[in-house]
């Protein structure tokens, strides 16, 4: 694999989700018309690009792979303005987008899947009944205003604590709920 575009990017995102839900990844691969070998190749290629001294380390890496952003907006954060750039990933997640938040110089501060249209298709009242891949971080924090967000210290993972439960997200997409350790 030499090129890298939105299809390969979706495959790369699936690699970390495979740790939680290999069955859902198999279904997603079929939807993409891809194989596990394609997934591994996309993940390997992305890692090569990220570690290449010739590939930019800022937001340009996403524009090179995914094309120009489909949308951009300024996000105030205290006294600082940040830029949120979004790319549609229409095959697997048509109501979500890949969002990269940067400072105004393009330094990547955060990256994940976010909802761009509609609402989650399932109720989010009871964390135990939320199916995997059915919501993003903002969906859960809007449904539970008392929730706290937690950095799980792995670049692709994020947590949301609701009461004594920890909801784990990979690239911003819900995976599972556990008791708070």
Tab-separated table of N, CA and C in Angstrom:
chain	number	residue	atom	x	y	z
A	1	UNK	N	0.844	-1.173	0.000
A	1	UNK	CA	0.000	0.000	0.000
A	1	UNK	C	0.889	1.236	0.000
A	2	UNK	N	0.709	2.092	-0.987
A	2	UNK	CA	1.499	3.320	-1.040
A	2	UNK	C	0.629	4.534	-0.716
A	3	UNK	N	-0.565	4.619	-1.296
A	3	UNK	CA	-1.412	5.777	-1.063
A	3	UNK	C	-2.134	5.690	0.265
A	4	UNK	N	-2.726	6.802	0.647
A	4	UNK	CA	-3.492	6.822	1.882
A	4	UNK	C	-4.588	7.859	1.702
A	5	UNK	N	-5.842	7.437	1.831
A	5	UNK	CA	-6.976	8.340	1.674
A	5	UNK	C	-8.025	7.995	2.729
A	6	UNK	N	-9.257	8.461	2.531
A	6	UNK	CA	-10.285	8.295	3.569
A	6	UNK	C	-10.590	6.827	3.858
A	7	UNK	N	-10.637	5.985	2.845
A	7	UNK	CA	-10.904	4.559	3.072
A	7	UNK	C	-9.822	3.948	3.961
A	8	UNK	N	-8.585	4.234	3.655
A	8	UNK	CA	-7.474	3.715	4.457
A	8	UNK	C	-7.488	4.300	5.866
A	9	UNK	N	-7.918	5.549	5.964
A	9	UNK	CA	-8.000	6.177	7.279
A	9	UNK	C	-9.054	5.474	8.134
A	10	UNK	N	-10.205	5.163	7.541
A	10	UNK	CA	-11.231	4.423	8.276
A	10	UNK	C	-10.694	3.065	8.719
A	11	UNK	N	-9.946	2.413	7.852
A	11	UNK	CA	-9.335	1.132	8.226
A	11	UNK	C	-8.374	1.314	9.400
A	12	UNK	N	-7.574	2.355	9.357
A	12	UNK	CA	-6.619	2.615	10.433
A	12	UNK	C	-7.345	2.829	11.758
A	13	UNK	N	-8.467	3.565	11.745
A	13	UNK	CA	-9.228	3.787	12.972
A	13	UNK	C	-9.764	2.470	13.533
A	14	UNK	N	-10.145	1.577	12.648
A	14	UNK	CA	-10.687	0.290	13.087
A	14	UNK	C	-9.667	-0.550	13.854
A	15	UNK	N	-8.396	-0.360	13.576
A	15	UNK	CA	-7.378	-1.199	14.212
A	15	UNK	C	-7.451	-1.128	15.732
A	16	UNK	N	-7.591	0.043	16.309
A	16	UNK	CA	-7.665	0.165	17.769
A	16	UNK	C	-9.019	-0.284	18.306
A	17	UNK	N	-10.070	-0.178	17.488
A	17	UNK	CA	-11.389	-0.644	17.913
A	17	UNK	C	-11.443	-2.168	17.941
A	18	UNK	N	-10.583	-2.791	17.159
A	18	UNK	CA	-10.520	-4.248	17.110
A	18	UNK	C	-10.147	-4.831	18.478
A	19	UNK	N	-9.427	-4.091	19.286
A	19	UNK	CA	-9.066	-4.530	20.628
A	19	UNK	C	-10.309	-4.789	21.485
A	20	UNK	N	-11.388	-4.062	21.210
A	20	UNK	CA	-12.618	-4.169	21.997
A	20	UNK	C	-13.688	-5.019	21.315
A	21	UNK	N	-13.864	-4.837	20.007
A	21	UNK	CA	-14.986	-5.475	19.308
A	21	UNK	C	-14.563	-6.039	17.949
A	22	UNK	N	-13.840	-7.154	17.946
A	22	UNK	CA	-13.405	-7.721	16.668
A	22	UNK	C	-14.565	-8.092	15.751
A	23	UNK	N	-15.713	-8.473	16.324
A	23	UNK	CA	-16.871	-8.823	15.506
A	23	UNK	C	-17.409	-7.616	14.740
A	24	UNK	N	-17.462	-6.457	15.389
A	24	UNK	CA	-17.909	-5.245	14.704
A	24	UNK	C	-16.913	-4.814	13.630
A	25	UNK	N	-15.639	-5.034	13.891
A	25	UNK	CA	-14.615	-4.691	12.910
A	25	UNK	C	-14.754	-5.573	11.672
A	26	UNK	N	-15.028	-6.851	11.856
A	26	UNK	CA	-15.227	-7.755	10.713
A	26	UNK	C	-16.392	-7.260	9.854
A	27	UNK	N	-17.488	-6.854	10.493
A	27	UNK	CA	-18.637	-6.322	9.744
A	27	UNK	C	-18.273	-5.027	9.029
A	28	UNK	N	-17.498	-4.174	9.684
A	28	UNK	CA	-17.075	-2.915	9.060
A	28	UNK	C	-16.161	-3.175	7.870
A	29	UNK	N	-15.293	-4.171	7.990
A	29	UNK	CA	-14.413	-4.525	6.868
A	29	UNK	C	-15.235	-4.942	5.659
A	30	UNK	N	-16.274	-5.734	5.894
A	30	UNK	CA	-17.150	-6.149	4.790
A	30	UNK	C	-17.824	-4.937	4.156
A	31	UNK	N	-18.257	-3.992	4.989
A	31	UNK	CA	-18.896	-2.772	4.490
A	31	UNK	C	-17.932	-1.959	3.621
A	32	UNK	N	-16.658	-1.975	3.977
A	32	UNK	CA	-15.634	-1.253	3.214
A	32	UNK	C	-15.120	-2.066	2.032
A	33	UNK	N	-15.526	-3.328	1.935
A	33	UNK	CA	-14.998	-4.198	0.883
A	33	UNK	C	-13.523	-4.486	1.099
A	34	UNK	N	-13.141	-4.652	2.369
A	34	UNK	CA	-11.740	-4.806	2.736
A	34	UNK	C	-11.523	-6.095	3.523
A	35	UNK	N	-10.258	-6.409	3.736
A	35	UNK	CA	-9.875	-7.599	4.482
A	35	UNK	C	-9.084	-7.201	5.721
A	36	UNK	N	-8.823	-8.185	6.561
A	36	UNK	CA	-7.968	-7.920	7.725
A	36	UNK	C	-6.569	-7.524	7.284
A	37	UNK	N	-6.116	-8.084	6.169
A	37	UNK	CA	-4.806	-7.702	5.630
A	37	UNK	C	-4.806	-6.228	5.223
A	38	UNK	N	-5.910	-5.751	4.641
A	38	UNK	CA	-6.023	-4.333	4.288
A	38	UNK	C	-5.970	-3.461	5.543
A	39	UNK	N	-6.643	-3.908	6.604
A	39	UNK	CA	-6.638	-3.175	7.869
A	39	UNK	C	-5.221	-3.075	8.407
A	40	UNK	N	-4.523	-4.206	8.434
A	40	UNK	CA	-3.143	-4.201	8.947
A	40	UNK	C	-2.239	-3.320	8.089
A	41	UNK	N	-2.424	-3.377	6.778
A	41	UNK	CA	-1.597	-2.566	5.871
A	41	UNK	C	-1.863	-1.073	6.081
A	42	UNK	N	-3.131	-0.699	6.255
A	42	UNK	CA	-3.465	0.713	6.476
A	42	UNK	C	-2.885	1.192	7.800
A	43	UNK	N	-3.001	0.373	8.831
A	43	UNK	CA	-2.451	0.749	10.132
A	43	UNK	C	-0.932	0.894	10.055
A	44	UNK	N	-0.290	-0.060	9.415
A	44	UNK	CA	1.171	-0.023	9.266
A	44	UNK	C	1.593	1.210	8.474
A	45	UNK	N	0.888	1.515	7.387
A	45	UNK	CA	1.225	2.675	6.553
A	45	UNK	C	1.062	3.981	7.338
A	46	UNK	N	-0.026	4.095	8.111
A	46	UNK	CA	-0.236	5.306	8.907
A	46	UNK	C	0.884	5.471	9.926
A	47	UNK	N	1.264	4.390	10.585
A	47	UNK	CA	2.360	4.450	11.558
A	47	UNK	C	3.670	4.862	10.869
A	48	UNK	N	3.927	4.326	9.684
A	48	UNK	CA	5.124	4.723	8.928
A	48	UNK	C	5.103	6.214	8.639
A	49	UNK	N	3.949	6.711	8.205
A	49	UNK	CA	3.833	8.138	7.901
A	49	UNK	C	4.051	8.980	9.154
A	50	UNK	N	3.476	8.558	10.275
A	50	UNK	CA	3.598	9.321	11.517
A	50	UNK	C	5.040	9.362	12.032
A	51	UNK	N	5.821	8.368	11.702
A	51	UNK	CA	7.208	8.322	12.176
A	51	UNK	C	8.215	8.770	11.116
A	52	UNK	N	7.737	9.166	9.957
A	52	UNK	CA	8.621	9.614	8.889
A	52	UNK	C	9.093	11.047	9.164
A	53	UNK	N	10.368	11.274	8.967
A	53	UNK	CA	10.894	12.628	9.167
A	53	UNK	C	10.439	13.571	8.053
A	54	UNK	N	9.976	13.035	6.932
A	54	UNK	CA	9.547	13.870	5.804
A	54	UNK	C	8.047	14.170	5.818
A	55	UNK	N	7.290	13.506	6.688
A	55	UNK	CA	5.840	13.713	6.751
A	55	UNK	C	5.557	14.739	7.841
A	56	UNK	N	4.718	15.754	7.570
A	56	UNK	CA	4.497	16.799	8.574
A	56	UNK	C	3.852	16.245	9.837
A	57	UNK	N	4.219	16.809	10.961
A	57	UNK	CA	3.683	16.381	12.238
A	57	UNK	C	2.478	17.183	12.680
A	58	UNK	N	2.143	18.245	11.947
A	58	UNK	CA	1.022	19.094	12.336
A	58	UNK	C	-0.249	18.669	11.591
A	59	UNK	N	-1.236	19.533	11.559
A	59	UNK	CA	-2.526	19.211	10.956
A	59	UNK	C	-2.418	18.889	9.465
A	60	UNK	N	-1.348	19.328	8.828
A	60	UNK	CA	-1.185	19.048	7.391
A	60	UNK	C	-1.163	17.559	7.096
A	61	UNK	N	-0.761	16.720	8.056
A	61	UNK	CA	-0.732	15.277	7.819
A	61	UNK	C	-2.119	14.750	7.480
A	62	UNK	N	-3.157	15.351	8.083
A	62	UNK	CA	-4.520	14.922	7.787
A	62	UNK	C	-4.978	15.440	6.430
A	63	UNK	N	-4.601	16.667	6.094
A	63	UNK	CA	-4.970	17.211	4.778
A	63	UNK	C	-4.297	16.433	3.653
A	64	UNK	N	-3.085	15.981	3.872
A	64	UNK	CA	-2.398	15.181	2.857
A	64	UNK	C	-3.128	13.857	2.651
A	65	UNK	N	-3.537	13.224	3.745
A	65	UNK	CA	-4.192	11.918	3.662
A	65	UNK	C	-5.661	12.022	3.268
A	66	UNK	N	-6.374	13.017	3.796
A	66	UNK	CA	-7.823	13.078	3.650
A	66	UNK	C	-8.321	14.172	2.719
A	67	UNK	N	-7.412	15.002	2.225
A	67	UNK	CA	-7.814	16.146	1.416
A	67	UNK	C	-8.104	17.333	2.315
A	68	UNK	N	-8.513	18.441	1.722
A	68	UNK	CA	-8.814	19.617	2.549
A	68	UNK	C	-9.970	19.315	3.503
A	69	UNK	N	-9.998	19.964	4.662
A	69	UNK	CA	-11.102	19.723	5.605
A	69	UNK	C	-12.449	20.041	4.961
A	70	UNK	N	-13.463	19.279	5.351
A	70	UNK	CA	-14.824	19.534	4.870
A	70	UNK	C	-15.437	20.725	5.594
A	71	UNK	N	-14.945	20.995	6.803
A	71	UNK	CA	-15.439	22.134	7.592
A	71	UNK	C	-14.354	22.539	8.579
A	72	UNK	N	-14.344	23.837	8.896
A	72	UNK	CA	-13.434	24.363	9.920
A	72	UNK	C	-14.189	25.397	10.730
A	73	UNK	N	-13.834	25.469	12.016
A	73	UNK	CA	-14.452	26.486	12.873
A	73	UNK	C	-13.474	26.864	13.975
A	74	UNK	N	-13.562	28.110	14.396
A	74	UNK	CA	-12.759	28.589	15.521
A	74	UNK	C	-13.474	28.183	16.806
A	75	UNK	N	-12.709	27.639	17.750
A	75	UNK	CA	-13.247	27.201	19.037
A	75	UNK	C	-12.566	28.014	20.138
A	76	UNK	N	-13.325	28.864	20.851
A	76	UNK	CA	-12.708	29.596	21.956
A	76	UNK	C	-12.432	28.642	23.114
A	77	UNK	N	-11.257	28.778	23.704
A	77	UNK	CA	-10.877	27.963	24.864
A	77	UNK	C	-10.202	28.897	25.843
A	78	UNK	N	-10.989	29.437	26.767
A	78	UNK	CA	-10.458	30.476	27.655
A	78	UNK	C	-10.107	31.701	26.835
A	79	UNK	N	-8.877	32.160	26.968
A	79	UNK	CA	-8.426	33.324	26.214
A	79	UNK	C	-7.778	32.948	24.891
A	80	UNK	N	-7.724	31.659	24.604
A	80	UNK	CA	-7.053	31.159	23.406
A	80	UNK	C	-8.102	30.743	22.380
A	81	UNK	N	-7.777	30.936	21.114
A	81	UNK	CA	-8.638	30.420	20.052
A	81	UNK	C	-7.974	29.200	19.440
A	82	UNK	N	-8.770	28.162	19.267
A	82	UNK	CA	-8.304	26.938	18.627
A	82	UNK	C	-9.062	26.761	17.324
A	83	UNK	N	-8.552	25.890	16.472
A	83	UNK	CA	-9.196	25.607	15.201
A	83	UNK	C	-9.605	24.142	15.190
A	84	UNK	N	-10.886	23.879	14.899
A	84	UNK	CA	-11.383	22.516	14.757
A	84	UNK	C	-11.632	22.257	13.275
A	85	UNK	N	-10.908	21.288	12.715
A	85	UNK	CA	-11.063	20.905	11.310
A	85	UNK	C	-11.737	19.541	11.266
A	86	UNK	N	-12.675	19.380	10.331
A	86	UNK	CA	-13.428	18.121	10.251
A	86	UNK	C	-13.404	17.537	8.850
A	87	UNK	N	-13.324	16.198	8.826
A	87	UNK	CA	-13.384	15.435	7.593
A	87	UNK	C	-14.478	14.385	7.720
A	88	UNK	N	-15.349	14.289	6.729
A	88	UNK	CA	-16.395	13.261	6.711
A	88	UNK	C	-15.766	11.898	6.458
A	89	UNK	N	-16.326	10.887	7.110
A	89	UNK	CA	-15.939	9.490	6.880
A	89	UNK	C	-17.234	8.747	6.536
A	90	UNK	N	-17.723	8.931	5.295
A	90	UNK	CA	-19.108	8.590	4.966
A	90	UNK	C	-19.447	7.105	4.877
A	91	UNK	N	-18.483	6.235	4.755
A	91	UNK	CA	-18.836	4.829	4.591
A	91	UNK	C	-19.251	4.222	5.926
A	92	UNK	N	-18.398	4.277	6.918
A	92	UNK	CA	-18.697	3.642	8.195
A	92	UNK	C	-19.493	4.529	9.143
A	93	UNK	N	-19.241	5.818	9.112
A	93	UNK	CA	-19.851	6.716	10.084
A	93	UNK	C	-20.401	7.967	9.390
A	94	UNK	N	-21.512	7.825	8.653
A	94	UNK	CA	-22.014	8.970	7.876
A	94	UNK	C	-22.482	10.150	8.718
A	95	UNK	N	-22.856	9.919	9.988
A	95	UNK	CA	-23.299	11.027	10.834
A	95	UNK	C	-22.192	11.547	11.753
A	96	UNK	N	-20.970	11.027	11.543
A	96	UNK	CA	-19.821	11.468	12.330
A	96	UNK	C	-18.770	12.064	11.397
A	97	UNK	N	-17.800	12.724	11.997
A	97	UNK	CA	-16.662	13.256	11.240
A	97	UNK	C	-15.412	13.107	12.093
A	98	UNK	N	-14.273	13.072	11.422
A	98	UNK	CA	-12.986	13.081	12.118
A	98	UNK	C	-12.665	14.537	12.417
A	99	UNK	N	-12.481	14.871	13.698
A	99	UNK	CA	-12.188	16.241	14.085
A	99	UNK	C	-10.780	16.320	14.658
A	100	UNK	N	-10.042	17.306	14.184
A	100	UNK	CA	-8.699	17.580	14.683
A	100	UNK	C	-8.705	18.999	15.221
A	101	UNK	N	-8.385	19.123	16.500
A	101	UNK	CA	-8.322	20.441	17.145
A	101	UNK	C	-6.855	20.839	17.234
A	102	UNK	N	-6.561	22.053	16.751
A	102	UNK	CA	-5.186	22.549	16.723
A	102	UNK	C	-5.134	23.959	17.296
A	103	UNK	N	-3.909	24.376	17.606
A	103	UNK	CA	-3.740	25.802	17.856
A	103	UNK	C	-3.732	26.478	16.490
A	104	UNK	N	-3.647	27.785	16.460
A	104	UNK	CA	-3.743	28.479	15.166
A	104	UNK	C	-2.500	28.305	14.302
A	105	UNK	N	-1.441	27.700	14.865
A	105	UNK	CA	-0.249	27.379	14.081
A	105	UNK	C	-0.320	25.979	13.468
A	106	UNK	N	-1.372	25.212	13.797
A	106	UNK	CA	-1.545	23.886	13.229
A	106	UNK	C	-1.057	22.740	14.100
A	107	UNK	N	-0.576	23.024	15.300
A	107	UNK	CA	-0.128	21.967	16.205
A	107	UNK	C	-1.336	21.173	16.682
A	108	UNK	N	-1.320	19.859	16.486
A	108	UNK	CA	-2.446	19.004	16.852
A	108	UNK	C	-2.514	18.862	18.374
A	109	UNK	N	-3.685	19.193	18.923
A	109	UNK	CA	-3.921	19.085	20.357
A	109	UNK	C	-4.823	17.899	20.690
A	110	UNK	N	-5.760	17.599	19.793
A	110	UNK	CA	-6.693	16.495	20.032
A	110	UNK	C	-7.289	16.049	18.706
A	111	UNK	N	-7.626	14.757	18.636
A	111	UNK	CA	-8.233	14.211	17.421
A	111	UNK	C	-9.173	13.084	17.799
A	112	UNK	N	-10.385	13.088	17.188
A	112	UNK	CA	-11.364	12.049	17.490
A	112	UNK	C	-12.573	12.179	16.578
A	113	UNK	N	-13.466	11.188	16.672
A	113	UNK	CA	-14.728	11.213	15.941
A	113	UNK	C	-15.735	12.043	16.732
A	114	UNK	N	-16.494	12.884	16.016
A	114	UNK	CA	-17.525	13.718	16.627
A	114	UNK	C	-18.803	13.612	15.802
A	115	UNK	N	-19.926	13.873	16.428
A	115	UNK	CA	-21.212	13.852	15.720
A	115	UNK	C	-21.378	15.165	14.960
A	116	UNK	N	-21.804	15.064	13.710
A	116	UNK	CA	-22.031	16.271	12.918
A	116	UNK	C	-23.496	16.463	12.570
A	117	UNK	N	-24.287	15.407	12.667
A	117	UNK	CA	-25.704	15.568	12.360
A	117	UNK	C	-26.534	14.607	13.189
A	118	UNK	N	-27.733	15.047	13.491
A	118	UNK	CA	-28.665	14.189	14.208
A	118	UNK	C	-28.271	13.965	15.651
A	119	UNK	N	-28.904	12.972	16.223
A	119	UNK	CA	-28.665	12.591	17.614
A	119	UNK	C	-28.330	11.114	17.638
A	120	UNK	N	-27.785	10.636	18.731
A	120	UNK	CA	-27.518	9.197	18.803
A	120	UNK	C	-28.815	8.414	18.614
A	121	UNK	N	-28.714	7.249	18.034
A	121	UNK	CA	-29.909	6.467	17.706
A	121	UNK	C	-30.417	5.641	18.879
A	122	UNK	N	-29.762	5.730	20.017
A	122	UNK	CA	-30.170	4.949	21.189
A	122	UNK	C	-30.264	5.865	22.403
A	123	UNK	N	-31.104	5.513	23.380
A	123	UNK	CA	-31.127	6.293	24.619
A	123	UNK	C	-29.832	6.094	25.395
A	124	UNK	N	-29.397	7.135	26.071
A	124	UNK	CA	-28.129	7.089	26.795
A	124	UNK	C	-28.325	7.189	28.310
A	125	UNK	N	-29.559	6.964	28.781
A	125	UNK	CA	-29.853	7.068	30.210
A	125	UNK	C	-29.107	6.020	31.023
A	126	UNK	N	-29.177	4.779	30.586
A	126	UNK	CA	-28.579	3.664	31.311
A	126	UNK	C	-27.320	3.219	30.566
A	127	UNK	N	-26.167	3.487	31.139
A	127	UNK	CA	-24.902	3.161	30.471
A	127	UNK	C	-24.787	1.680	30.140
A	128	UNK	N	-25.374	0.824	30.936
A	128	UNK	CA	-25.261	-0.621	30.723
A	128	UNK	C	-25.951	-1.080	29.448
A	129	UNK	N	-26.865	-0.264	28.913
A	129	UNK	CA	-27.612	-0.689	27.724
A	129	UNK	C	-27.131	-0.021	26.435
A	130	UNK	N	-26.094	0.785	26.519
A	130	UNK	CA	-25.613	1.484	25.316
A	130	UNK	C	-24.820	0.503	24.456
A	131	UNK	N	-25.234	0.294	23.211
A	131	UNK	CA	-24.469	-0.608	22.350
A	131	UNK	C	-23.160	0.029	21.885
A	132	UNK	N	-22.133	-0.790	21.676
A	132	UNK	CA	-20.871	-0.269	21.159
A	132	UNK	C	-21.084	0.474	19.838
A	133	UNK	N	-20.282	1.502	19.646
A	133	UNK	CA	-20.230	2.311	18.434
A	133	UNK	C	-21.496	3.133	18.199
A	134	UNK	N	-22.322	3.335	19.232
A	134	UNK	CA	-23.593	4.025	19.027
A	134	UNK	C	-23.560	5.500	19.423
A	135	UNK	N	-22.489	5.942	20.089
A	135	UNK	CA	-22.428	7.345	20.483
A	135	UNK	C	-20.976	7.797	20.575
A	136	UNK	N	-20.815	9.108	20.632
A	136	UNK	CA	-19.493	9.710	20.801
A	136	UNK	C	-19.453	10.406	22.154
A	137	UNK	N	-18.287	10.880	22.535
A	137	UNK	CA	-18.086	11.485	23.853
A	137	UNK	C	-19.107	12.590	24.118
A	138	UNK	N	-19.293	13.491	23.175
A	138	UNK	CA	-20.203	14.622	23.421
A	138	UNK	C	-21.643	14.161	23.607
A	139	UNK	N	-22.051	13.078	22.940
A	139	UNK	CA	-23.405	12.550	23.144
A	139	UNK	C	-23.606	12.177	24.607
A	140	UNK	N	-22.639	11.479	25.167
A	140	UNK	CA	-22.763	11.007	26.551
A	140	UNK	C	-22.674	12.155	27.554
A	141	UNK	N	-21.774	13.106	27.309
A	141	UNK	CA	-21.651	14.217	28.256
A	141	UNK	C	-22.870	15.143	28.194
A	142	UNK	N	-23.527	15.235	27.035
A	142	UNK	CA	-24.769	16.017	26.960
A	142	UNK	C	-25.904	15.303	27.685
A	143	UNK	N	-25.942	13.975	27.598
A	143	UNK	CA	-26.982	13.197	28.272
A	143	UNK	C	-26.768	13.145	29.779
A	144	UNK	N	-25.525	13.310	30.209
A	144	UNK	CA	-25.174	13.254	31.640
A	144	UNK	C	-24.317	14.472	31.984
A	145	UNK	N	-24.942	15.623	32.243
A	145	UNK	CA	-24.178	16.849	32.507
A	145	UNK	C	-23.208	16.752	33.684
A	146	UNK	N	-23.443	15.809	34.604
A	146	UNK	CA	-22.552	15.652	35.751
A	146	UNK	C	-21.353	14.755	35.438
A	147	UNK	N	-21.266	14.265	34.225
A	147	UNK	CA	-20.172	13.361	33.837
A	147	UNK	C	-18.839	14.101	33.826
A	148	UNK	N	-17.791	13.336	34.098
A	148	UNK	CA	-16.439	13.881	34.039
A	148	UNK	C	-15.627	13.159	32.978
A	149	UNK	N	-14.834	13.903	32.243
A	149	UNK	CA	-13.998	13.286	31.216
A	149	UNK	C	-12.636	12.933	31.797
A	150	UNK	N	-12.084	11.824	31.302
A	150	UNK	CA	-10.839	11.292	31.836
A	150	UNK	C	-9.918	10.926	30.671
A	151	UNK	N	-8.695	11.394	30.732
A	151	UNK	CA	-7.688	10.985	29.761
A	151	UNK	C	-7.169	9.625	30.197
A	152	UNK	N	-7.358	8.603	29.382
A	152	UNK	CA	-6.945	7.241	29.738
A	152	UNK	C	-5.486	6.958	29.417
A	153	UNK	N	-4.731	7.989	29.071
A	153	UNK	CA	-3.277	7.894	28.867
A	153	UNK	C	-2.873	6.988	27.706
A	154	UNK	N	-3.779	6.746	26.779
A	154	UNK	CA	-3.478	6.048	25.538
A	154	UNK	C	-4.010	6.961	24.445
A	155	UNK	N	-3.204	7.264	23.439
A	155	UNK	CA	-3.562	8.309	22.476
A	155	UNK	C	-4.919	8.100	21.820
A	156	UNK	N	-5.357	6.880	21.627
A	156	UNK	CA	-6.625	6.640	20.946
A	156	UNK	C	-7.809	6.497	21.896
A	157	UNK	N	-7.584	6.536	23.209
A	157	UNK	CA	-8.664	6.247	24.166
A	157	UNK	C	-9.000	7.450	25.037
A	158	UNK	N	-10.287	7.516	25.380
A	158	UNK	CA	-10.799	8.575	26.228
A	158	UNK	C	-11.849	7.966	27.143
A	159	UNK	N	-12.041	8.523	28.317
A	159	UNK	CA	-13.032	8.001	29.235
A	159	UNK	C	-14.010	9.062	29.683
A	160	UNK	N	-15.211	8.606	30.005
A	160	UNK	CA	-16.231	9.469	30.592
A	160	UNK	C	-16.748	8.747	31.831
A	161	UNK	N	-16.653	9.417	32.976
A	161	UNK	CA	-17.115	8.844	34.237
A	161	UNK	C	-18.502	9.392	34.539
A	162	UNK	N	-19.438	8.456	34.730
A	162	UNK	CA	-20.800	8.794	35.132
A	162	UNK	C	-21.075	7.992	36.396
A	163	UNK	N	-21.158	8.678	37.527
A	163	UNK	CA	-21.334	7.977	38.797
A	163	UNK	C	-20.150	7.067	39.069
A	164	UNK	N	-20.427	5.770	39.238
A	164	UNK	CA	-19.352	4.808	39.499
A	164	UNK	C	-18.992	3.998	38.255
A	165	UNK	N	-19.380	4.508	37.078
A	165	UNK	CA	-19.133	3.806	35.823
A	165	UNK	C	-18.180	4.600	34.937
A	166	UNK	N	-17.333	3.861	34.233
A	166	UNK	CA	-16.389	4.461	33.285
A	166	UNK	C	-16.727	3.976	31.889
A	167	UNK	N	-17.115	4.901	31.025
A	167	UNK	CA	-17.369	4.583	29.616
A	167	UNK	C	-16.067	4.816	28.854
A	168	UNK	N	-15.634	3.798	28.127
A	168	UNK	CA	-14.389	3.896	27.359
A	168	UNK	C	-14.711	4.141	25.888
A	169	UNK	N	-13.978	5.083	25.313
A	169	UNK	CA	-14.137	5.456	23.909
A	169	UNK	C	-12.806	5.242	23.203
A	170	UNK	N	-12.862	4.788	21.958
A	170	UNK	CA	-11.672	4.699	21.111
A	170	UNK	C	-11.893	5.655	19.953
A	171	UNK	N	-10.947	6.564	19.767
A	171	UNK	CA	-11.058	7.627	18.769
A	171	UNK	C	-12.390	8.370	18.916
A	172	UNK	N	-12.891	8.484	20.147
A	172	UNK	CA	-14.118	9.219	20.414
A	172	UNK	C	-15.391	8.416	20.264
A	173	UNK	N	-15.304	7.151	19.825
A	173	UNK	CA	-16.476	6.303	19.601
A	173	UNK	C	-16.630	5.321	20.760
A	174	UNK	N	-17.847	5.219	21.307
A	174	UNK	CA	-18.119	4.398	22.484
A	174	UNK	C	-17.777	2.925	22.242
A	175	UNK	N	-17.124	2.316	23.263
A	175	UNK	CA	-16.750	0.902	23.193
A	175	UNK	C	-17.386	0.073	24.297
A	176	UNK	N	-17.194	0.485	25.571
A	176	UNK	CA	-17.690	-0.336	26.679
A	176	UNK	C	-17.804	0.483	27.949
A	177	UNK	N	-18.473	-0.135	28.961
A	177	UNK	CA	-18.629	0.467	30.280
A	177	UNK	C	-18.103	-0.510	31.327
A	178	UNK	N	-17.354	0.010	32.278
A	178	UNK	CA	-16.823	-0.770	33.387
A	178	UNK	C	-17.043	0.016	34.677
A	179	UNK	N	-16.825	-0.646	35.803
A	179	UNK	CA	-16.820	0.077	37.069
A	179	UNK	C	-15.578	0.948	37.115
A	180	UNK	N	-15.680	2.100	37.761
A	180	UNK	CA	-14.525	2.971	37.927
A	180	UNK	C	-13.509	2.223	38.792
A	181	UNK	N	-12.252	2.118	38.327
A	181	UNK	CA	-11.254	1.393	39.126
A	181	UNK	C	-10.921	2.099	40.441
